[in-house]
mmCIF file of C-alpha atoms in Angstrom:
data_model
loop_
_atom_site.group_PDB
_atom_site.id
_atom_site.type_symbol
_atom_site.label_atom_id
_atom_site.label_comp_id
_atom_site.label_asym_id
_atom_site.label_seq_id
_atom_site.Cartn_x
_atom_site.Cartn_y
_atom_site.Cartn_z
ATOM 1 C CA MET A 1 28.962 -17.048 -18.065
ATOM 2 C CA ILE A 2 25.537 -15.813 -16.877
ATOM 3 C CA VAL A 3 25.078 -13.801 -20.086
ATOM 4 C CA LEU A 4 25.963 -16.884 -22.160
ATOM 5 C CA GLN A 5 23.424 -18.982 -20.230
ATOM 6 C CA ARG A 6 20.672 -16.420 -20.800
ATOM 7 C CA LEU A 7 21.474 -16.178 -24.513
ATOM 8 C CA MET A 8 21.282 -19.960 -24.715
ATOM 9 C CA TYR A 9 17.910 -19.826 -22.946
ATOM 10 C CA ILE A 10 16.604 -17.258 -25.438
ATOM 11 C CA TYR A 11 17.819 -19.450 -28.308
ATOM 12 C CA LEU A 12 16.013 -22.484 -26.886
ATOM 13 C CA SER A 13 12.871 -20.402 -26.286
ATOM 14 C CA ILE A 14 12.875 -19.308 -29.928
ATOM 15 C CA LEU A 15 13.222 -22.935 -30.995
ATOM 16 C CA ASN A 16 10.220 -23.791 -28.820
ATOM 17 C CA LEU A 17 8.178 -21.052 -30.456
ATOM 18 C CA LEU A 18 9.172 -22.250 -33.928
ATOM 19 C CA THR A 19 8.037 -25.723 -32.932
ATOM 20 C CA VAL A 20 4.654 -24.293 -31.919
ATOM 21 C CA TRP A 21 4.329 -22.558 -35.317
ATOM 22 C CA VAL A 22 5.048 -25.815 -37.095
ATOM 23 C CA MET A 23 2.410 -27.573 -34.985
ATOM 24 C CA MET A 24 -0.083 -24.854 -35.882
ATOM 25 C CA ALA A 25 0.604 -25.263 -39.581
ATOM 26 C CA GLN A 26 -0.001 -29.002 -39.256
ATOM 27 C CA LEU A 27 -3.163 -28.593 -37.192
ATOM 28 C CA GLN A 28 -4.729 -26.138 -39.622
ATOM 29 C CA GLN A 29 -5.070 -28.996 -42.100
ATOM 30 C CA GLY A 30 -7.272 -31.012 -39.700
ATOM 31 C CA GLY A 31 -10.861 -30.971 -38.422
ATOM 32 C CA PRO A 32 -12.692 -29.089 -35.634
ATOM 33 C CA ASP A 33 -10.629 -30.640 -32.796
ATOM 34 C CA GLU A 34 -7.405 -29.621 -34.449
ATOM 35 C CA LYS A 35 -8.760 -26.112 -35.056
ATOM 36 C CA GLU A 36 -9.605 -25.812 -31.362
ATOM 37 C CA LYS A 37 -6.031 -26.742 -30.490
ATOM 38 C CA THR A 38 -4.826 -24.229 -33.068
ATOM 39 C CA THR A 39 -6.875 -21.525 -31.332
ATOM 40 C CA ALA A 40 -5.275 -22.416 -27.999
ATOM 41 C CA LEU A 41 -1.815 -22.282 -29.543
ATOM 42 C CA LYS A 42 -2.538 -18.914 -31.147
ATOM 43 C CA ASP A 43 -3.724 -17.658 -27.783
ATOM 44 C CA LEU A 44 -0.497 -18.909 -26.233
ATOM 45 C CA LEU A 45 1.647 -17.101 -28.791
ATOM 46 C CA SER A 46 -0.313 -13.874 -28.465
ATOM 47 C CA ARG A 47 0.244 -13.769 -24.718
ATOM 48 C CA ILE A 48 3.850 -14.926 -24.436
ATOM 49 C CA ASP A 49 6.910 -12.901 -25.231
ATOM 50 C CA LEU A 50 10.547 -13.552 -24.482
ATOM 51 C CA ASP A 51 10.396 -11.440 -21.315
ATOM 52 C CA GLU A 52 7.636 -13.640 -19.979
ATOM 53 C CA LEU A 53 9.502 -16.788 -20.901
ATOM 54 C CA MET A 54 12.549 -15.484 -19.072
ATOM 55 C CA LYS A 55 10.525 -15.673 -15.855
ATOM 56 C CA LYS A 56 11.323 -19.367 -15.853
ATOM 57 C CA ASP A 57 14.762 -18.306 -14.600
ATOM 58 C CA GLU A 58 13.284 -16.244 -11.762
ATOM 59 C CA PRO A 59 14.551 -17.274 -8.302
ATOM 60 C CA PRO A 60 11.997 -18.269 -5.637
ATOM 61 C CA LEU A 61 10.046 -15.376 -4.131
ATOM 62 C CA GLU A 62 11.411 -16.171 -0.686
ATOM 63 C CA PHE A 63 13.092 -13.405 1.302
ATOM 64 C CA PRO A 64 14.540 -12.890 4.794
ATOM 65 C CA ASP A 65 12.266 -11.703 7.583
ATOM 66 C CA THR A 66 14.823 -9.498 9.375
ATOM 67 C CA LEU A 67 16.966 -6.509 8.420
ATOM 68 C CA GLU A 68 20.051 -8.558 9.263
ATOM 69 C CA GLY A 69 18.844 -11.278 6.917
ATOM 70 C CA PHE A 70 18.813 -8.681 4.130
ATOM 71 C CA GLU A 71 22.286 -7.633 5.327
ATOM 72 C CA TYR A 72 21.089 -4.083 6.001
ATOM 73 C CA ILE A 73 20.999 -1.939 9.120
ATOM 74 C CA PHE A 74 20.104 1.623 10.091
ATOM 75 C CA ASN A 75 23.259 3.513 11.063
ATOM 76 C CA GLU A 76 23.589 6.208 13.729
ATOM 77 C CA LYS A 77 22.207 8.793 11.281
ATOM 78 C CA GLY A 78 19.102 6.708 10.639
ATOM 79 C CA GLN A 79 20.252 5.780 7.125
ATOM 80 C CA LEU A 80 19.704 2.275 5.732
ATOM 81 C CA ARG A 81 23.113 0.855 4.844
ATOM 82 C CA HIS A 82 24.546 -2.519 3.811
ATOM 83 C CA ILE A 83 26.226 -4.243 6.724
ATOM 84 C CA LYS A 84 29.339 -5.232 4.751
ATOM 85 C CA THR A 85 29.794 -2.468 2.170
ATOM 86 C CA GLY A 86 28.144 0.501 3.889
ATOM 87 C CA GLU A 87 26.361 1.268 0.605
ATOM 88 C CA PRO A 88 22.732 2.495 0.351
ATOM 89 C CA PHE A 89 19.944 0.129 -0.610
ATOM 90 C CA VAL A 90 20.166 -1.267 -4.147
ATOM 91 C CA PHE A 91 16.830 -1.955 -5.838
ATOM 92 C CA ASN A 92 18.217 -3.811 -8.877
ATOM 93 C CA TYR A 93 19.819 -6.561 -6.831
ATOM 94 C CA ARG A 94 19.371 -9.005 -9.724
ATOM 95 C CA GLU A 95 19.693 -7.493 -13.170
ATOM 96 C CA ASP A 96 16.786 -7.990 -15.610
ATOM 97 C CA LEU A 97 14.518 -9.405 -12.895
ATOM 98 C CA HIS A 98 12.298 -6.422 -12.133
ATOM 99 C CA ARG A 99 9.402 -8.409 -10.669
ATOM 100 C CA TRP A 100 11.710 -10.289 -8.306
ATOM 101 C CA ASN A 101 13.450 -7.039 -7.302
ATOM 102 C CA GLN A 102 10.076 -5.410 -6.610
ATOM 103 C CA LYS A 103 8.979 -8.326 -4.425
ATOM 104 C CA ARG A 104 12.281 -8.094 -2.542
ATOM 105 C CA TYR A 105 11.702 -4.349 -2.027
ATOM 106 C CA GLU A 106 8.194 -5.021 -0.708
ATOM 107 C CA ALA A 107 9.477 -7.694 1.676
ATOM 108 C CA LEU A 108 12.068 -5.261 3.034
ATOM 109 C CA GLY A 109 9.337 -2.630 3.378
ATOM 110 C CA GLU A 110 7.273 -4.939 5.592
ATOM 111 C CA ILE A 111 10.274 -5.437 7.883
ATOM 112 C CA ILE A 112 10.803 -1.667 8.059
ATOM 113 C CA THR A 113 7.142 -1.192 9.014
ATOM 114 C CA LYS A 114 7.663 -3.471 12.033
ATOM 115 C CA TYR A 115 10.948 -1.709 12.801
ATOM 116 C CA VAL A 116 9.162 1.672 12.917
ATOM 117 C CA TYR A 117 6.491 0.194 15.191
ATOM 118 C CA GLU A 118 9.268 -0.829 17.579
ATOM 119 C CA LEU A 119 10.787 2.661 17.491
ATOM 120 C CA LEU A 120 7.431 4.224 18.316
ATOM 121 C CA GLN A 121 7.378 2.133 21.480
ATOM 122 C CA THR A 122 11.055 2.156 22.482
ATOM 123 C CA GLU A 123 12.215 5.635 21.403
ATOM 124 C CA CYS A 124 8.978 7.607 21.523
ATOM 125 C CA HIS A 125 7.541 5.651 24.478
ATOM 126 C CA LEU A 126 4.118 5.306 22.876
ATOM 127 C CA LYS A 127 1.765 2.478 23.751
ATOM 128 C CA LYS A 128 0.055 0.246 21.211
ATOM 129 C CA VAL A 129 -3.740 0.175 21.503
ATOM 130 C CA THR A 130 -5.837 -2.520 19.794
ATOM 131 C CA LEU A 131 -8.839 -1.704 17.606
ATOM 132 C CA PRO A 132 -11.738 -2.273 17.808
ATOM 133 C CA VAL A 133 -11.628 -1.568 21.537
ATOM 134 C CA ASP A 134 -14.029 -4.469 22.165
ATOM 135 C CA ALA A 135 -12.445 -6.879 19.668
ATOM 136 C CA THR A 136 -12.911 -10.577 20.271
ATOM 137 C CA GLU A 137 -9.891 -12.846 20.191
ATOM 138 C CA SER A 138 -10.816 -14.351 16.819
ATOM 139 C CA GLU A 139 -11.732 -11.248 14.782
ATOM 140 C CA PRO A 140 -9.322 -9.170 12.640
ATOM 141 C CA LYS A 141 -7.705 -6.299 14.537
ATOM 142 C CA SER A 142 -5.859 -3.078 13.914
ATOM 143 C CA PHE A 143 -4.094 -0.718 16.303
ATOM 144 C CA ILE A 144 -2.930 2.832 16.907
ATOM 145 C CA PHE A 145 -0.194 4.317 19.065
ATOM 146 C CA MET A 146 -0.570 6.963 21.762
ATOM 147 C CA SER A 147 1.389 8.593 24.531
ATOM 148 C CA GLU A 148 0.583 7.723 28.135
ATOM 149 C CA ASP A 149 -1.034 11.132 28.647
ATOM 150 C CA ALA A 150 -2.935 11.254 25.321
ATOM 151 C CA LEU A 151 -6.334 11.079 26.999
ATOM 152 C CA THR A 152 -5.466 12.841 30.270
ATOM 153 C CA ASN A 153 -3.337 15.804 29.126
ATOM 154 C CA PRO A 154 -5.573 18.803 29.958
ATOM 155 C CA ASP A 155 -3.803 21.228 27.648
ATOM 156 C CA LYS A 156 -2.996 19.949 24.145
ATOM 157 C CA LEU A 157 -3.096 16.846 21.969
ATOM 158 C CA LEU A 158 -1.403 16.230 18.588
ATOM 159 C CA VAL A 159 -2.986 13.759 16.138
ATOM 160 C CA LEU A 160 -0.984 12.457 13.146
ATOM 161 C CA ILE A 161 -2.553 10.946 10.003
ATOM 162 C CA HIS A 162 -0.402 9.644 7.130
ATOM 163 C CA GLY A 163 -1.418 9.231 3.466
ATOM 164 C CA ASN A 164 -2.614 6.147 1.593
ATOM 165 C CA GLY A 165 -0.645 3.244 0.106
ATOM 166 C CA VAL A 166 1.779 0.920 1.871
ATOM 167 C CA VAL A 167 2.689 3.257 4.733
ATOM 168 C CA ARG A 168 1.523 2.394 8.228
ATOM 169 C CA ALA A 169 1.457 4.114 11.624
ATOM 170 C CA GLY A 170 4.545 6.244 12.227
ATOM 171 C CA GLN A 171 5.477 6.608 8.534
ATOM 172 C CA TRP A 172 5.158 9.424 6.017
ATOM 173 C CA ALA A 173 6.870 7.701 3.070
ATOM 174 C CA ARG A 174 8.505 4.272 2.821
ATOM 175 C CA ARG A 175 10.612 5.377 -0.127
ATOM 176 C CA LEU A 176 12.203 8.129 1.956
ATOM 177 C CA ILE A 177 12.906 5.775 4.848
ATOM 178 C CA ILE A 178 14.752 3.401 2.529
ATOM 179 C CA ASN A 179 16.512 5.927 0.292
ATOM 180 C CA GLU A 180 17.012 8.879 2.653
ATOM 181 C CA ASP A 181 16.682 8.302 6.397
ATOM 182 C CA LEU A 182 14.269 7.710 9.250
ATOM 183 C CA ASP A 183 13.898 11.423 10.029
ATOM 184 C CA SER A 184 12.766 12.143 6.455
ATOM 185 C CA GLY A 185 10.336 9.263 6.111
ATOM 186 C CA THR A 186 8.850 8.751 9.574
ATOM 187 C CA GLN A 187 6.758 10.757 12.018
ATOM 188 C CA ILE A 188 9.288 10.210 14.807
ATOM 189 C CA PRO A 189 10.753 13.780 14.738
ATOM 190 C CA TYR A 190 7.209 15.189 15.051
ATOM 191 C CA ILE A 191 6.367 12.880 17.923
ATOM 192 C CA LYS A 192 9.556 13.586 19.889
ATOM 193 C CA ARG A 193 9.222 17.336 19.514
ATOM 194 C CA ALA A 194 5.536 17.251 20.443
ATOM 195 C CA ILE A 195 6.280 15.304 23.629
ATOM 196 C CA GLU A 196 9.125 17.691 24.501
ATOM 197 C CA GLU A 197 6.701 20.612 24.164
ATOM 198 C CA GLY A 198 4.102 19.027 26.419
ATOM 199 C CA TYR A 199 1.648 17.547 23.907
ATOM 200 C CA GLY A 200 -0.168 14.276 24.236
ATOM 201 C CA VAL A 201 0.151 12.285 20.983
ATOM 202 C CA ILE A 202 -2.089 9.922 19.015
ATOM 203 C CA VAL A 203 -0.735 8.230 15.856
ATOM 204 C CA LEU A 204 -3.429 6.886 13.542
ATOM 205 C CA ASN A 205 -3.042 3.792 11.355
ATOM 206 C CA PRO A 206 -5.609 4.413 8.560
ATOM 207 C CA ASN A 207 -4.263 1.907 6.004
ATOM 208 C CA GLU A 208 -4.522 -1.106 8.303
ATOM 209 C CA ASN A 209 -8.046 -1.958 7.121
ATOM 210 C CA TYR A 210 -8.005 -5.748 6.700
ATOM 211 C CA ILE A 211 -5.979 -8.895 7.035
ATOM 212 C CA GLU A 212 -5.310 -11.270 4.146
ATOM 213 C CA VAL A 213 -5.797 -15.000 4.549
ATOM 214 C CA GLU A 214 -5.260 -17.727 2.013
ATOM 215 C CA LYS A 215 -8.425 -19.054 0.418
ATOM 216 C CA THR A 216 -9.262 -22.707 0.895
ATOM 217 C CA LYS A 217 -10.160 -24.763 -2.185
ATOM 218 C CA ALA A 218 -13.806 -24.669 -1.119
ATOM 219 C CA GLN A 219 -13.740 -20.848 -0.909
ATOM 220 C CA VAL A 220 -12.121 -20.544 -4.325
ATOM 221 C CA GLN A 221 -14.839 -22.798 -5.784
ATOM 222 C CA LEU A 222 -17.596 -20.953 -3.914
ATOM 223 C CA SER A 223 -16.464 -17.550 -5.190
ATOM 224 C CA SER A 224 -16.642 -18.797 -8.774
ATOM 225 C CA ASP A 225 -19.981 -20.587 -8.282
ATOM 226 C CA SER A 226 -21.927 -18.043 -6.232
ATOM 227 C CA SER A 227 -24.225 -16.092 -8.520
ATOM 228 C CA ASP A 228 -27.878 -15.076 -8.829
ATOM 229 C CA GLU A 229 -27.795 -15.433 -12.619
ATOM 230 C CA PRO A 230 -30.257 -17.709 -14.452
ATOM 231 C CA ALA A 231 -29.081 -21.312 -14.733
ATOM 232 C CA GLU A 232 -28.766 -21.221 -18.535
ATOM 233 C CA LYS A 233 -26.647 -18.068 -18.482
ATOM 234 C CA ARG A 234 -24.517 -19.437 -15.643
ATOM 235 C CA GLU A 235 -23.919 -22.707 -17.519
ATOM 236 C CA ARG A 236 -22.833 -20.809 -20.611
ATOM 237 C CA LYS A 237 -20.527 -18.650 -18.512
ATOM 238 C CA ASP A 238 -19.116 -21.734 -16.753
ATOM 239 C CA LYS A 239 -18.378 -23.335 -20.128
ATOM 240 C CA ILE A 240 -16.519 -20.238 -21.296
ATOM 241 C CA GLN A 241 -14.618 -20.068 -17.991
ATOM 242 C CA LYS A 242 -13.606 -23.730 -18.272
ATOM 243 C CA GLU A 243 -12.351 -23.218 -21.823
ATOM 244 C CA THR A 244 -10.472 -20.123 -20.722
ATOM 245 C CA LYS A 245 -8.977 -22.033 -17.794
ATOM 246 C CA LYS A 246 -7.802 -24.819 -20.123
ATOM 247 C CA ARG A 247 -6.006 -22.314 -22.300
ATOM 248 C CA ARG A 248 -4.625 -20.465 -19.286
ATOM 249 C CA ASP A 249 -3.296 -23.634 -17.697
ATOM 250 C CA PHE A 250 -1.669 -24.523 -21.013
ATOM 251 C CA TYR A 251 0.685 -21.551 -20.862
ATOM 252 C CA GLU A 252 0.597 -20.669 -17.141
ATOM 253 C CA LYS A 253 3.876 -22.413 -16.447
ATOM 254 C CA TYR A 254 5.543 -20.176 -19.030
ATOM 255 C CA ARG A 255 4.107 -16.794 -18.163
ATOM 256 C CA ASN A 256 3.968 -17.098 -14.364
ATOM 257 C CA PRO A 257 6.115 -19.911 -13.000
ATOM 258 C CA GLN A 258 5.607 -18.672 -9.433
ATOM 259 C CA LYS A 259 1.882 -18.161 -9.296
ATOM 260 C CA GLU A 260 0.925 -16.445 -6.057
ATOM 261 C CA LYS A 261 -1.721 -17.973 -3.800
ATOM 262 C CA GLU A 262 -5.310 -16.775 -3.905
ATOM 263 C CA THR A 263 -6.197 -14.753 -0.819
ATOM 264 C CA MET A 264 -9.282 -13.126 0.639
ATOM 265 C CA GLN A 265 -9.548 -9.917 2.634
ATOM 266 C CA MET A 266 -11.123 -9.925 6.092
ATOM 267 C CA TYR A 267 -11.983 -6.331 6.959
ATOM 268 C CA ILE A 268 -11.512 -4.900 10.429
ATOM 269 C CA ARG A 269 -14.782 -3.943 12.064
ATOM 270 C CA ASP A 270 -15.506 -0.197 11.905
ATOM 271 C CA ASN A 271 -12.027 0.382 10.470
ATOM 272 C CA GLY A 272 -12.442 -0.876 6.910
ATOM 273 C CA SER A 273 -11.243 2.356 5.280
ATOM 274 C CA PRO A 274 -9.114 5.392 6.235
ATOM 275 C CA GLU A 275 -12.285 7.457 6.635
ATOM 276 C CA GLU A 276 -13.932 4.855 8.911
ATOM 277 C CA HIS A 277 -10.721 4.583 10.918
ATOM 278 C CA ALA A 278 -10.480 8.350 11.503
ATOM 279 C CA ILE A 279 -14.100 8.508 12.691
ATOM 280 C CA TYR A 280 -13.632 5.460 14.936
ATOM 281 C CA VAL A 281 -10.520 6.888 16.607
ATOM 282 C CA TRP A 282 -12.279 10.212 17.051
ATOM 283 C CA ASP A 283 -15.330 8.612 18.698
ATOM 284 C CA HIS A 284 -13.400 6.318 21.022
ATOM 285 C CA PHE A 285 -10.289 8.347 21.845
ATOM 286 C CA ILE A 286 -9.863 11.929 20.587
ATOM 287 C CA SER A 287 -13.345 13.124 21.551
ATOM 288 C CA GLN A 288 -12.877 11.506 24.975
ATOM 289 C CA SER A 289 -9.536 13.212 25.631
ATOM 290 C CA ALA A 290 -9.201 15.910 28.281
ATOM 291 C CA ALA A 291 -7.182 18.225 26.023
ATOM 292 C CA GLU A 292 -8.609 21.706 25.607
ATOM 293 C CA ASN A 293 -6.785 22.119 22.281
ATOM 294 C CA VAL A 294 -6.459 19.355 19.665
ATOM 295 C CA PHE A 295 -4.125 19.764 16.683
ATOM 296 C CA PHE A 296 -4.013 17.610 13.527
ATOM 297 C CA VAL A 297 -1.222 17.024 11.010
ATOM 298 C CA ALA A 298 -2.639 15.141 8.012
ATOM 299 C CA HIS A 299 -0.703 14.205 4.882
ATOM 300 C CA SER A 300 -2.165 13.482 1.418
ATOM 301 C CA TYR A 301 -5.178 11.140 1.798
ATOM 302 C CA GLY A 302 -5.062 11.799 5.515
ATOM 303 C CA GLY A 303 -6.386 15.276 4.681
ATOM 304 C CA LEU A 304 -9.351 13.754 2.881
ATOM 305 C CA ALA A 305 -10.003 11.503 5.890
ATOM 306 C CA PHE A 306 -9.953 14.543 8.189
ATOM 307 C CA VAL A 307 -12.433 16.436 5.989
ATOM 308 C CA GLU A 308 -14.729 13.394 6.024
ATOM 309 C CA LEU A 309 -14.433 13.365 9.820
ATOM 310 C CA MET A 310 -15.539 17.015 9.841
ATOM 311 C CA ILE A 311 -18.546 16.212 7.671
ATOM 312 C CA GLN A 312 -19.628 13.394 10.000
ATOM 313 C CA ARG A 313 -18.776 15.082 13.324
ATOM 314 C CA GLU A 314 -18.893 18.794 12.481
ATOM 315 C CA ALA A 315 -20.025 20.222 15.816
ATOM 316 C CA GLU A 316 -17.648 18.055 17.853
ATOM 317 C CA VAL A 317 -14.625 18.845 15.674
ATOM 318 C CA LYS A 318 -15.298 22.584 15.715
ATOM 319 C CA ASN A 319 -15.638 22.506 19.493
ATOM 320 C CA LYS A 320 -12.413 20.581 20.122
ATOM 321 C CA VAL A 321 -9.938 21.133 17.261
ATOM 322 C CA THR A 322 -7.845 24.302 17.332
ATOM 323 C CA ALA A 323 -5.816 24.007 14.107
ATOM 324 C CA VAL A 324 -5.070 21.583 11.261
ATOM 325 C CA ALA A 325 -1.842 21.402 9.243
ATOM 326 C CA LEU A 326 -2.458 19.646 5.921
ATOM 327 C CA THR A 327 0.434 18.590 3.677
ATOM 328 C CA ASP A 328 -0.325 17.955 0.011
ATOM 329 C CA SER A 329 -3.849 17.076 1.043
ATOM 330 C CA VAL A 330 -5.982 15.443 -1.665
ATOM 331 C CA HIS A 331 -9.315 16.452 -0.140
ATOM 332 C CA ASN A 332 -11.860 18.081 -2.433
ATOM 333 C CA VAL A 333 -14.675 20.135 -0.932
ATOM 334 C CA TRP A 334 -16.831 19.737 -4.061
ATOM 335 C CA HIS A 335 -16.477 15.977 -4.480
ATOM 336 C CA GLN A 336 -16.922 15.442 -0.743
ATOM 337 C CA GLU A 337 -19.912 17.799 -0.729
ATOM 338 C CA VAL A 338 -18.550 19.924 2.101
ATOM 339 C CA GLY A 339 -21.071 22.423 3.453
ATOM 340 C CA LYS A 340 -20.528 26.183 3.647
ATOM 341 C CA SER A 341 -20.082 26.240 7.428
ATOM 342 C CA ILE A 342 -17.256 23.667 7.241
ATOM 343 C CA ARG A 343 -15.547 25.534 4.388
ATOM 344 C CA GLU A 344 -15.637 28.729 6.436
ATOM 345 C CA TRP A 345 -14.170 26.938 9.461
ATOM 346 C CA MET A 346 -11.408 25.446 7.302
ATOM 347 C CA ARG A 347 -10.467 28.877 5.961
ATOM 348 C CA GLU A 348 -9.877 30.043 9.526
ATOM 349 C CA ASN A 349 -8.367 26.937 11.107
ATOM 350 C CA CYS A 350 -6.618 24.908 8.358
ATOM 351 C CA CYS A 351 -3.621 25.468 6.109
ATOM 352 C CA ASN A 352 -2.442 23.191 3.285
ATOM 353 C CA TRP A 353 1.305 23.156 2.581
ATOM 354 C CA VAL A 354 1.712 21.937 -0.998
ATOM 355 C CA SER A 355 4.600 20.880 -3.247
ATOM 356 C CA SER A 356 5.994 24.006 -4.885
ATOM 357 C CA SER A 357 9.293 25.534 -5.995
ATOM 358 C CA GLU A 358 8.230 28.834 -4.427
ATOM 359 C CA PRO A 359 9.859 29.886 -1.129
ATOM 360 C CA LEU A 360 8.418 28.342 2.040
ATOM 361 C CA ASP A 361 5.024 29.736 3.103
ATOM 362 C CA THR A 362 4.489 31.655 -0.150
ATOM 363 C CA SER A 363 0.778 31.789 -0.985
ATOM 364 C CA VAL A 364 -0.228 29.335 -3.749
ATOM 365 C CA GLU A 365 -3.371 29.901 -5.813
ATOM 366 C CA SER A 366 -6.197 27.427 -5.286
ATOM 367 C CA MET A 367 -9.309 26.649 -7.306
ATOM 368 C CA LEU A 368 -11.129 25.414 -4.195
ATOM 369 C CA PRO A 369 -12.907 27.687 -1.697
ATOM 370 C CA ASP A 370 -11.565 26.109 1.451
ATOM 371 C CA CYS A 371 -8.318 26.528 3.398
ATOM 372 C CA PRO A 372 -5.304 28.616 2.355
ATOM 373 C CA ARG A 373 -2.603 26.855 0.297
ATOM 374 C CA VAL A 374 1.032 27.804 0.805
ATOM 375 C CA SER A 375 4.330 26.513 -0.572
ATOM 376 C CA ALA A 376 6.187 23.786 1.288
ATOM 377 C CA GLY A 377 9.415 25.048 -0.276
ATOM 378 C CA SER A 378 10.009 21.842 -2.221
ATOM 379 C CA ASN A 379 8.629 20.013 -5.250
ATOM 380 C CA ILE A 380 9.316 16.609 -3.703
ATOM 381 C CA THR A 381 6.176 15.329 -1.978
ATOM 382 C CA ALA A 382 6.703 14.049 1.588
ATOM 383 C CA LEU A 383 10.324 15.262 1.702
ATOM 384 C CA TRP A 384 9.200 18.290 3.613
ATOM 385 C CA VAL A 385 6.466 16.763 5.756
#
């Protein structure tokens, strides 16, 4: 029945397109006004295909805000399973609706992020610390997690930095959390073992750089009006933009029936990038800790953030950090203009485990004159972190 309905929709869509072609043929016989309409219709046809038209059938982009609402739960093995069927997560929940399925996946991912935050506090007994440390009530804020003894442990401190993308504090890879299990995709096994072995722990949150708020109508207008261009050039640009908007509005309901709201990003003070975040946490927490030996584990872009920290705080890092374990780090000592003294320190104190089919810890050739690179024993990034 569903297939029949969709075929009928395609048939009607084709009829609509044929109607547009007929209108174009009629308009081409007219004057300038008709030619302008013809141009708009041509623009419409050039931008619309049947896949886009099918979006009219797309369900609302409204999803549950709890795991139970999605009818999923983490079982005793930390695997995400359907409450009723016990099956793993299914991405293609609605066939032929990739955009809707992707939005559903992202909504589930946001719930999992909050779930991991809860585990960091309940299972790992870490405390959540707000950033900036002197944040006012009204300004955007971020946070990190740390053990109770992170700043007072006199012996050793472990600092964890994840990569870039959608992951947040406590995660290595969202995909692994959803498709494998919590042990594969989160930092929880690292944290538990570190605490068992007497480490203090600090978990960074380098991707939490801003909050998104919906733009008001005035802000949307201001962003399009604000310019230092000459008046004549701005007027010409405004005219083009208005004509473009007319054409866009003409077919918008076809190509994007669920247009998402315009938002603006409000950056978090002194934490507007992973690099800024790493330096901020170093200045306000790690450098102030009592630990004689500080150890870092940094994955992917987290390695780049650590190298930037070294560049900005070289003497302090050398004095306090004992060793750094990098995993598929994307740092580059040439692009980051790393000095000779830092490169020499990295050769002695850092090691980068990289994706490779070679046996674990086998030396892997590197084109960069920095730290040793060895095999992680797997070609699947983040599976072995």
